[in-house]
Coordinates of C-alpha atoms in Angstrom, one line a residue:
M27 CA -41.9 3.3 51.0
S28 CA -42.4 -0.1 49.5
V29 CA -41.1 1.2 46.1
R30 CA -38.0 2.6 47.8
K31 CA -37.4 -0.7 49.6
A32 CA -37.8 -2.5 46.3
I33 CA -35.3 -0.3 44.6
L34 CA -32.9 -0.6 47.5
G35 CA -33.4 -4.4 47.5
L36 CA -32.7 -4.6 43.7
M37 CA -29.6 -2.4 44.2
A38 CA -28.4 -4.6 47.1
A39 CA -29.1 -7.8 45.0
G40 CA -27.2 -6.2 42.1
G41 CA -24.3 -5.3 44.3
V42 CA -24.2 -8.8 45.7
A43 CA -24.3 -10.3 42.2
Y44 CA -21.6 -7.9 41.0
G45 CA -19.4 -8.7 43.9
G46 CA -19.9 -12.4 43.4
V47 CA -19.0 -12.2 39.8
V48 CA -15.9 -10.2 40.7
A49 CA -14.9 -12.8 43.3
Y50 CA -15.5 -15.6 40.8
L51 CA -13.3 -13.9 38.2
T52 CA -10.6 -13.2 40.7
H53 CA -10.5 -16.9 41.5
F54 CA -10.6 -17.9 37.8
D55 CA -7.9 -15.4 36.8
H56 CA -5.5 -16.8 39.5
E57 CA -6.3 -20.4 38.7
T58 CA -5.8 -20.1 35.0
A59 CA -2.9 -17.7 35.0
P60 CA 0.4 -18.5 33.2
A61 CA 2.8 -20.6 35.2
P62 CA 5.2 -18.7 37.5
A63 CA 8.9 -18.4 36.9
S64 CA 11.1 -21.5 37.3
A65 CA 13.2 -21.7 40.4
D66 CA 16.4 -20.5 38.7
V67 CA 15.0 -17.3 37.3
D68 CA 16.2 -14.2 39.1
A69 CA 14.0 -12.3 41.6
V70 CA 13.6 -9.2 39.4
S71 CA 12.3 -11.2 36.5
A72 CA 10.1 -13.4 38.6
T73 CA 8.5 -10.3 40.2
A74 CA 7.8 -8.8 36.8
L75 CA 6.2 -12.0 35.6
N76 CA 4.0 -12.0 38.7
V77 CA 2.7 -8.5 37.7
I78 CA 1.9 -9.7 34.2
R79 CA 0.2 -12.8 35.6
E80 CA -1.8 -10.7 38.0
A81 CA -2.9 -8.3 35.3
R82 CA -3.6 -11.2 33.0
C83 CA -2.2 -9.5 29.9
D84 CA -2.5 -12.8 28.1
Y85 CA -6.3 -12.4 27.9
C86 CA -5.9 -9.9 25.1
H87 CA -2.3 -10.4 24.0
A88 CA -2.0 -14.2 23.7
A89 CA -3.6 -16.4 21.0
K90 CA -4.3 -19.5 23.0
V91 CA -5.8 -18.8 26.4
E92 CA -8.7 -20.0 28.6
L93 CA -11.1 -17.0 28.7
P94 CA -13.6 -16.0 31.4
F95 CA -17.2 -17.0 31.0
Y96 CA -18.4 -13.6 29.8
F97 CA -16.6 -14.0 26.6
K98 CA -19.4 -16.4 25.6
V99 CA -22.2 -14.0 26.6
P100 CA -23.9 -12.1 23.7
V101 CA -23.0 -8.5 23.3
A102 CA -20.1 -8.9 25.9
N103 CA -18.6 -11.4 23.5
Q104 CA -18.6 -8.9 20.7
L105 CA -17.0 -6.2 22.8
M106 CA -14.4 -8.6 24.2
S107 CA -13.7 -10.2 20.9
S108 CA -13.0 -6.8 19.4
D109 CA -10.6 -6.0 22.3
R110 CA -8.8 -9.3 21.8
E111 CA -8.5 -8.7 18.1
Q112 CA -6.9 -5.3 18.7
G113 CA -4.8 -6.7 21.5
L114 CA -3.3 -9.4 19.3
R115 CA -2.8 -6.9 16.5
H116 CA -0.9 -4.5 18.8
F117 CA 1.3 -6.9 20.8
R118 CA 1.9 -10.6 21.4
V119 CA 2.9 -11.3 25.0
E120 CA 3.7 -15.1 24.7
P121 CA 7.5 -14.6 24.0
V122 CA 7.7 -12.3 27.0
I123 CA 6.0 -14.7 29.3
E124 CA 8.2 -17.5 28.1
A125 CA 11.4 -15.4 28.6
L126 CA 10.3 -14.5 32.1
Q127 CA 9.4 -18.1 33.0
T128 CA 12.7 -19.6 31.7
G129 CA 15.3 -16.8 32.0
K130 CA 15.6 -16.3 28.3
V131 CA 16.5 -12.9 26.9
P132 CA 13.4 -11.0 25.9
G133 CA 13.3 -9.1 22.6
E134 CA 14.5 -5.5 22.6
E135 CA 11.3 -4.3 20.9
A136 CA 9.1 -6.2 23.4
L137 CA 10.9 -4.4 26.3
A138 CA 10.3 -1.0 24.6
R139 CA 6.6 -1.7 23.9
I140 CA 6.0 -2.8 27.5
E141 CA 7.8 0.2 28.9
E142 CA 5.8 2.5 26.7
V143 CA 2.5 1.1 28.0
V144 CA 3.6 1.1 31.6
R145 CA 4.9 4.7 31.6
Q146 CA 1.7 5.9 29.8
N147 CA -0.4 4.0 32.3
R148 CA -2.6 2.7 29.4
M149 CA -3.0 -0.9 30.5
P150 CA -5.0 -2.7 31.8
P151 CA -8.0 -0.8 30.3
S152 CA -10.6 0.7 32.5
L153 CA -13.5 -1.5 31.3
Y154 CA -11.5 -4.6 32.0
L155 CA -10.7 -3.4 35.5
L156 CA -14.4 -3.0 36.3
M157 CA -14.6 -6.8 36.4
H158 CA -11.0 -7.6 37.4
W159 CA -10.3 -5.4 40.4
H160 CA -7.1 -7.3 41.3
A161 CA -5.6 -6.5 37.8
H162 CA -5.1 -2.8 38.6
M163 CA -1.3 -2.2 38.5
S164 CA -0.1 -0.3 41.5
A165 CA 2.8 2.1 41.4
A166 CA 5.0 -0.5 43.0
Q167 CA 4.0 -3.1 40.4
R168 CA 4.8 -0.7 37.5
D169 CA 8.1 0.1 39.1
A170 CA 8.8 -3.6 39.3
V171 CA 8.2 -4.1 35.6
L172 CA 10.4 -1.0 34.7
A173 CA 13.1 -2.4 37.0
W174 CA 13.1 -5.7 35.0
I175 CA 13.3 -3.8 31.7
A176 CA 16.2 -1.7 32.9
Q177 CA 18.0 -4.9 34.1
E178 CA 17.5 -6.7 30.8
R179 CA 18.8 -3.7 28.8
R180 CA 21.8 -3.3 31.0
E181 CA 22.7 -7.0 30.8
H182 CA 22.0 -7.6 27.1
Y183 CA 21.5 -4.5 25.0
M184 CA 23.5 -1.5 26.2
T185 CA 26.3 -0.4 23.8
P186 CA 29.9 -0.2 25.1
G187 CA 30.7 3.5 25.9
V188 CA 27.2 4.5 26.8
A189 CA 27.0 6.8 29.8
E190 CA 25.8 5.1 33.0
R191 CA 22.6 7.3 33.2
F192 CA 21.6 6.1 29.7
A193 CA 22.6 2.5 30.0
A194 CA 18.9 1.4 30.3
E195 CA 17.5 3.7 27.7
P196 CA 15.4 2.3 24.9
V197 CA 17.8 3.8 22.4
Q198 CA 21.6 3.0 22.5
P199 CA 24.6 4.5 20.6
V200 CA 25.5 2.8 17.3
P201 CA 28.5 0.5 18.0
E202 CA 31.8 1.6 16.5
S203 CA 32.2 -1.7 14.8
I204 CA 31.1 -5.3 14.5
P205 CA 33.7 -8.2 14.3
V206 CA 34.4 -9.0 10.7
D207 CA 36.8 -11.0 8.5
A208 CA 39.0 -8.4 6.7
N209 CA 39.6 -10.6 3.6
K210 CA 35.9 -11.2 3.1
V211 CA 35.2 -7.5 3.7
A212 CA 37.6 -6.5 0.9
L213 CA 36.0 -9.0 -1.5
G214 CA 32.5 -8.0 -0.4
Q215 CA 33.3 -4.3 -1.0
R216 CA 34.5 -5.1 -4.5
L217 CA 31.3 -7.1 -5.2
F218 CA 29.1 -4.4 -3.8
F219 CA 30.2 -2.2 -6.7
E220 CA 30.5 -5.0 -9.3
K221 CA 28.2 -4.6 -12.2
K222 CA 28.8 -8.2 -13.4
L223 CA 26.2 -9.2 -10.8
S224 CA 23.5 -7.8 -13.1
E225 CA 22.4 -9.5 -16.3
N226 CA 23.2 -6.5 -18.6
G227 CA 26.3 -5.4 -16.7
E228 CA 24.9 -2.0 -15.9
L229 CA 23.8 -2.3 -12.2
N230 CA 25.4 -3.1 -8.9
C231 CA 24.3 -3.0 -5.3
A232 CA 25.3 0.6 -5.0
S233 CA 22.9 1.5 -7.8
C234 CA 20.0 1.4 -5.3
H235 CA 22.1 1.7 -2.1
S236 CA 24.5 4.5 -2.8
L237 CA 27.0 5.1 -0.1
Q238 CA 27.1 8.8 -1.3
H239 CA 23.3 9.0 -0.8
A240 CA 22.8 7.8 2.8
G241 CA 22.7 4.1 1.6
M242 CA 19.6 4.4 -0.6
D243 CA 18.6 6.0 -3.9
G244 CA 16.2 8.8 -2.9
L245 CA 13.4 7.5 -5.1
V246 CA 9.9 6.6 -4.3
T247 CA 10.6 3.1 -5.6
A248 CA 13.8 1.7 -7.0
T249 CA 14.7 1.7 -10.7
G250 CA 16.0 -1.7 -11.8
I251 CA 17.3 -3.3 -15.0
Y252 CA 16.1 -1.8 -18.3
G253 CA 14.6 1.1 -16.3
Q254 CA 11.9 -1.1 -14.7
K255 CA 10.4 0.4 -11.5
G256 CA 10.2 -1.7 -8.4
P257 CA 7.1 -2.0 -6.2
I258 CA 8.6 -0.6 -2.9
N259 CA 10.8 2.0 -1.4
D260 CA 14.5 1.0 -0.9
P261 CA 15.6 1.0 2.7
T262 CA 19.1 2.3 3.6
V263 CA 21.9 -0.2 3.7
F264 CA 23.6 1.7 6.4
N265 CA 23.3 0.0 9.8
A266 CA 21.3 -2.9 8.2
A267 CA 23.6 -5.2 10.1
L268 CA 21.8 -4.2 13.3
N269 CA 18.4 -5.4 11.9
K270 CA 17.0 -8.7 13.0
S271 CA 15.8 -9.4 9.5
Q272 CA 16.0 -7.7 6.1
F273 CA 13.5 -6.2 3.6
W274 CA 10.2 -4.5 4.5
N275 CA 8.5 -7.9 4.9
G276 CA 11.4 -9.6 6.6
R277 CA 11.7 -12.3 4.0
A278 CA 15.5 -12.4 4.4
A279 CA 16.7 -13.6 7.8
T280 CA 20.3 -12.5 7.2
L281 CA 22.4 -10.0 5.3
A282 CA 23.5 -12.8 3.0
D283 CA 19.9 -13.8 2.2
Q284 CA 19.2 -10.1 1.5
A285 CA 22.2 -9.8 -0.8
A286 CA 20.9 -12.7 -2.9
G287 CA 17.5 -11.3 -3.6
P288 CA 18.2 -8.3 -5.9
V289 CA 20.7 -10.3 -8.0
M290 CA 18.0 -12.7 -9.2
N291 CA 15.0 -10.3 -9.1
P292 CA 13.8 -9.7 -12.7
L293 CA 12.9 -6.1 -11.7
E294 CA 16.3 -5.4 -10.1
M295 CA 19.5 -6.9 -11.4
G296 CA 17.7 -9.5 -13.5
S297 CA 20.2 -12.3 -13.5
H298 CA 18.7 -15.7 -14.3
D299 CA 20.9 -18.1 -12.4
W300 CA 23.9 -18.0 -10.1
G301 CA 26.0 -20.1 -12.4
S302 CA 26.0 -17.4 -15.0
V303 CA 26.9 -14.8 -12.4
A304 CA 29.8 -16.9 -11.2
D305 CA 31.0 -17.4 -14.8
R306 CA 31.0 -13.6 -15.4
L307 CA 33.1 -13.1 -12.2
R308 CA 35.5 -15.9 -13.2
S309 CA 36.2 -14.2 -16.4
D310 CA 38.3 -11.9 -14.3
P311 CA 41.2 -14.0 -12.9
T312 CA 41.7 -11.6 -10.0
Y313 CA 38.3 -12.7 -8.6
V314 CA 39.4 -16.3 -8.4
A315 CA 42.4 -15.2 -6.3
D316 CA 40.2 -13.0 -4.1
F317 CA 37.8 -15.8 -3.4
Q318 CA 40.7 -18.1 -2.6
T319 CA 42.0 -15.5 -0.1
A320 CA 38.7 -14.9 1.5
F321 CA 37.3 -18.4 1.7
G322 CA 40.3 -20.7 1.3
S323 CA 38.8 -22.0 -1.9
P324 CA 38.5 -20.6 -5.4
D325 CA 34.8 -21.6 -5.5
I326 CA 32.6 -18.8 -6.7
N327 CA 28.9 -19.4 -6.1
Q328 CA 25.8 -17.9 -4.5
D329 CA 26.9 -18.7 -0.9
T330 CA 30.4 -17.2 -1.2
I331 CA 29.3 -14.2 -3.2
T332 CA 26.5 -13.3 -0.7
A333 CA 28.6 -14.1 2.3
A334 CA 31.3 -11.7 1.2
I335 CA 28.8 -8.9 0.4
A336 CA 27.2 -9.4 3.8
E337 CA 30.6 -9.2 5.5
F338 CA 31.2 -5.8 3.9
E339 CA 27.7 -4.6 4.9
K340 CA 28.6 -5.3 8.5
T341 CA 31.1 -2.4 8.2
L342 CA 28.4 0.0 7.0
L343 CA 27.8 1.4 10.5
T344 CA 27.3 5.1 11.2
P345 CA 28.3 5.8 14.8
D346 CA 29.2 9.1 16.4
S347 CA 26.1 11.1 15.6
R348 CA 25.5 14.0 17.9
F349 CA 22.8 11.9 19.6
D350 CA 25.4 9.1 20.1
Q351 CA 27.7 11.7 21.7
Y352 CA 24.9 12.7 24.0
L353 CA 24.2 9.1 25.0
K354 CA 27.9 8.7 25.7
G355 CA 27.8 11.5 28.2
D356 CA 28.4 14.8 26.3
D357 CA 25.5 16.9 27.6
T358 CA 26.4 19.7 25.2
A359 CA 26.0 17.6 22.1
L360 CA 22.2 18.4 22.0
N361 CA 20.5 21.7 22.5
T362 CA 17.4 22.2 24.6
Q363 CA 14.9 21.7 21.8
E364 CA 16.6 18.5 20.6
K365 CA 16.6 17.0 24.2
H366 CA 13.0 17.9 24.5
G367 CA 12.4 16.2 21.1
Y368 CA 13.9 13.0 22.4
E369 CA 11.7 13.1 25.5
L370 CA 8.7 13.6 23.3
F371 CA 9.9 10.7 21.1
K372 CA 9.7 8.5 24.1
S373 CA 6.6 9.8 25.8
I374 CA 4.4 9.8 22.6
G375 CA 5.4 6.2 22.0
C376 CA 7.9 6.4 19.1
S377 CA 10.5 4.5 21.0
G378 CA 8.1 1.7 21.6
C379 CA 8.9 0.6 18.0
H380 CA 12.0 2.5 17.1
T381 CA 14.3 1.0 19.7
G382 CA 17.8 -0.2 20.0
A383 CA 21.0 1.1 18.5
S384 CA 19.5 1.2 15.0
M385 CA 16.2 2.7 16.3
G386 CA 14.2 0.1 14.4
G387 CA 14.6 -3.2 12.6
Q388 CA 13.8 -5.3 15.7
A389 CA 10.2 -6.3 15.0
F390 CA 7.2 -5.9 12.7
E391 CA 4.4 -3.5 13.2
V392 CA 1.0 -2.9 11.5
M393 CA 1.0 0.2 9.3
G394 CA -2.0 2.0 10.7
L395 CA -2.1 0.6 14.2
E396 CA -4.2 3.5 15.5
G397 CA -5.8 4.7 12.3
N398 CA -6.5 3.6 8.7
Y399 CA -3.3 4.7 7.0
F400 CA -4.2 3.1 3.6
A401 CA -7.6 4.7 3.5
A402 CA -6.1 8.1 4.1
R403 CA -3.4 7.5 1.6
G404 CA -5.8 6.5 -1.1
G405 CA -5.0 4.6 -4.3
A406 CA -5.2 1.0 -5.0
L407 CA -3.6 -1.5 -2.6
T408 CA -0.7 -3.5 -4.0
D409 CA 1.0 -6.7 -3.0
A410 CA 3.8 -4.5 -1.5
D411 CA 1.1 -3.0 0.8
K412 CA 0.4 -6.5 2.3
G413 CA 3.7 -6.5 4.1
R414 CA 4.7 -9.5 6.1
F415 CA 1.6 -11.4 5.0
T416 CA 3.3 -12.1 1.7
V417 CA 5.8 -14.2 3.7
T418 CA 3.8 -15.8 6.4
H419 CA 0.3 -15.8 4.8
Q420 CA -1.1 -15.2 8.3
Q421 CA -3.9 -12.7 8.4
Q422 CA -2.5 -11.2 11.5
D423 CA 0.5 -10.1 9.4
M424 CA -1.5 -8.2 6.8
E425 CA -0.1 -4.7 6.4
R426 CA 2.6 -5.4 8.9
F427 CA 6.1 -4.2 8.1
K428 CA 9.6 -4.3 9.6
V429 CA 10.1 -1.1 11.6
P430 CA 12.6 0.9 9.6
N431 CA 15.7 2.1 11.4
L432 CA 15.8 5.9 12.0
R433 CA 19.6 6.4 11.9
N434 CA 20.4 9.1 9.3
V435 CA 16.6 9.5 8.8
A436 CA 17.0 13.2 7.9
L437 CA 18.8 12.0 4.7
T438 CA 16.6 9.1 3.7
A439 CA 13.5 10.7 2.2
P440 CA 11.0 9.7 0.8
Y441 CA 9.6 7.8 3.7
F442 CA 7.6 4.6 4.5
H443 CA 7.4 1.4 2.4
D444 CA 5.5 3.2 -0.3
G445 CA 7.7 6.3 -0.4
S446 CA 4.5 8.4 -0.1
V447 CA 5.8 11.1 2.3
K448 CA 8.5 13.5 1.1
T449 CA 9.4 15.4 4.2
L450 CA 10.5 14.4 7.7
D451 CA 7.9 16.6 9.5
G452 CA 5.2 14.9 7.3
A453 CA 6.5 11.5 8.4
V454 CA 6.4 12.5 12.0
R455 CA 2.8 13.7 11.7
D456 CA 1.7 10.6 10.0
M457 CA 3.4 8.3 12.5
A458 CA 1.8 10.1 15.4
R459 CA -1.6 10.0 13.7
Y460 CA -1.6 6.4 12.6
Q461 CA 0.8 4.6 15.0
T462 CA 0.3 6.2 18.4
P463 CA -2.6 7.0 20.7
D464 CA -1.8 10.7 20.6
H465 CA -2.9 11.0 17.0
D466 CA -2.6 14.8 16.2
I467 CA 0.3 16.4 17.9
S468 CA 1.1 20.1 17.9
D469 CA 3.3 21.9 15.4
Q470 CA 5.8 22.6 18.1
D471 CA 6.0 19.0 19.1
V472 CA 6.6 18.0 15.5
A473 CA 9.3 20.6 15.2
D474 CA 11.0 19.4 18.4
I475 CA 10.9 15.8 17.3
V476 CA 12.2 16.7 13.9
A477 CA 15.0 18.6 15.6
F478 CA 15.9 15.5 17.6
L479 CA 15.8 13.2 14.5
N480 CA 18.2 15.6 12.8
T481 CA 20.8 14.7 15.4
L482 CA 20.8 11.0 14.3
T483 CA 23.0 11.6 11.3
G484 CA 26.1 9.6 11.9
K485 CA 29.6 9.2 10.4
Y486 CA 30.9 6.7 7.9
Q487 CA 34.6 6.2 7.7
G488 CA 35.0 9.2 10.0
Q489 CA 33.0 11.6 7.9
T490 CA 29.5 12.8 8.7
L491 CA 27.0 11.6 6.1
T492 CA 25.6 14.1 3.7
L493 CA 23.7 13.6 0.4
E494 CA 26.6 15.1 -1.4
Q495 CA 29.3 13.0 0.1

């Protein structure tokens, strides 16, 4: 009897201790939570912020935060440090919290990532909830976050013409056009096909970004001046204007910055200085007149050349895909399999990164977020495999790349930054395996998602894109 009493006493003491720790952590969590929304922030946003504050998403998804005491306890520290490392690798919540606190517009990709996690009910994790009971998100709290996401999309991101029922979708139709200067567009189009930009007069922008080949070259890596091979796969130029930055590592903030890169790259067009490029263009008097018309000055230099090319690239949109027609209200534009493929695209988590009208280009993600892509691929790692790290030199950006846009993806093989995958179904399998928690999906799911992705082929100048166009 005494043994039983002792055991019960230990259990009671343990329960009291456990309850005390939980009570302490509840107090600590509330005392150290991020500040609430300012008074002028709308109620929907303020409520969503309160959910994030209650769940303490910042513990694992913010770099600078006061952590609970158990983060300093041996063993627990190792477990929690691993969780934080993965949390920071997956998602940074600081910009979201700031937006909610101040009324700023949150990023489109951030909205998609939060929606993905909330709908899949993956956060907060179960082990965390054992010590932080209050952090469990109720159905009402989840609905509050989703209501905020829908509000932000409707106010800031929906494309004109989208059907009301799709106005808050993570994916929007490609816009029909972007405001441009017609004179600069005309000059930029001429320069896009101008071989005088290259040192040997044999290459132009279209050499790697063929408008007859879905805006890219179809090669594993590009072929530059004197037949030299580049280190990385060429992304399509179509819809690049919808990207927040350019190049796989995001080193170019604007289309003009991007246009400047290949001209001077010794592996691409190989020109040595912009003065020589300008002199080659001035040798044709009609260029002087065109620059005068476009810029009100005959000056030909890096800034005017790249600005004109960028203006032309703003017109390289491919709206009116069958999927766009569906989003604009034509329910017959997609068949049953394609609609199911879109639902899988969202539920598996693809739309958490491939979001917006371009279905990508809004943020950077680690290649191999849920599995070691590079180990499975094999081969030596290259500088190109380092991704955004080559720009920021921050370890958190190692192997992190700009999310490619998926518009016209059926025409843009081979896939990924290394051009390692030749088929669309192979790309879908690898993305599920290395980027989503679902890992291995069924053959039917792959077929359905591929069927959906085939509906993303749009039109350029009124004609549906093909590889033979």
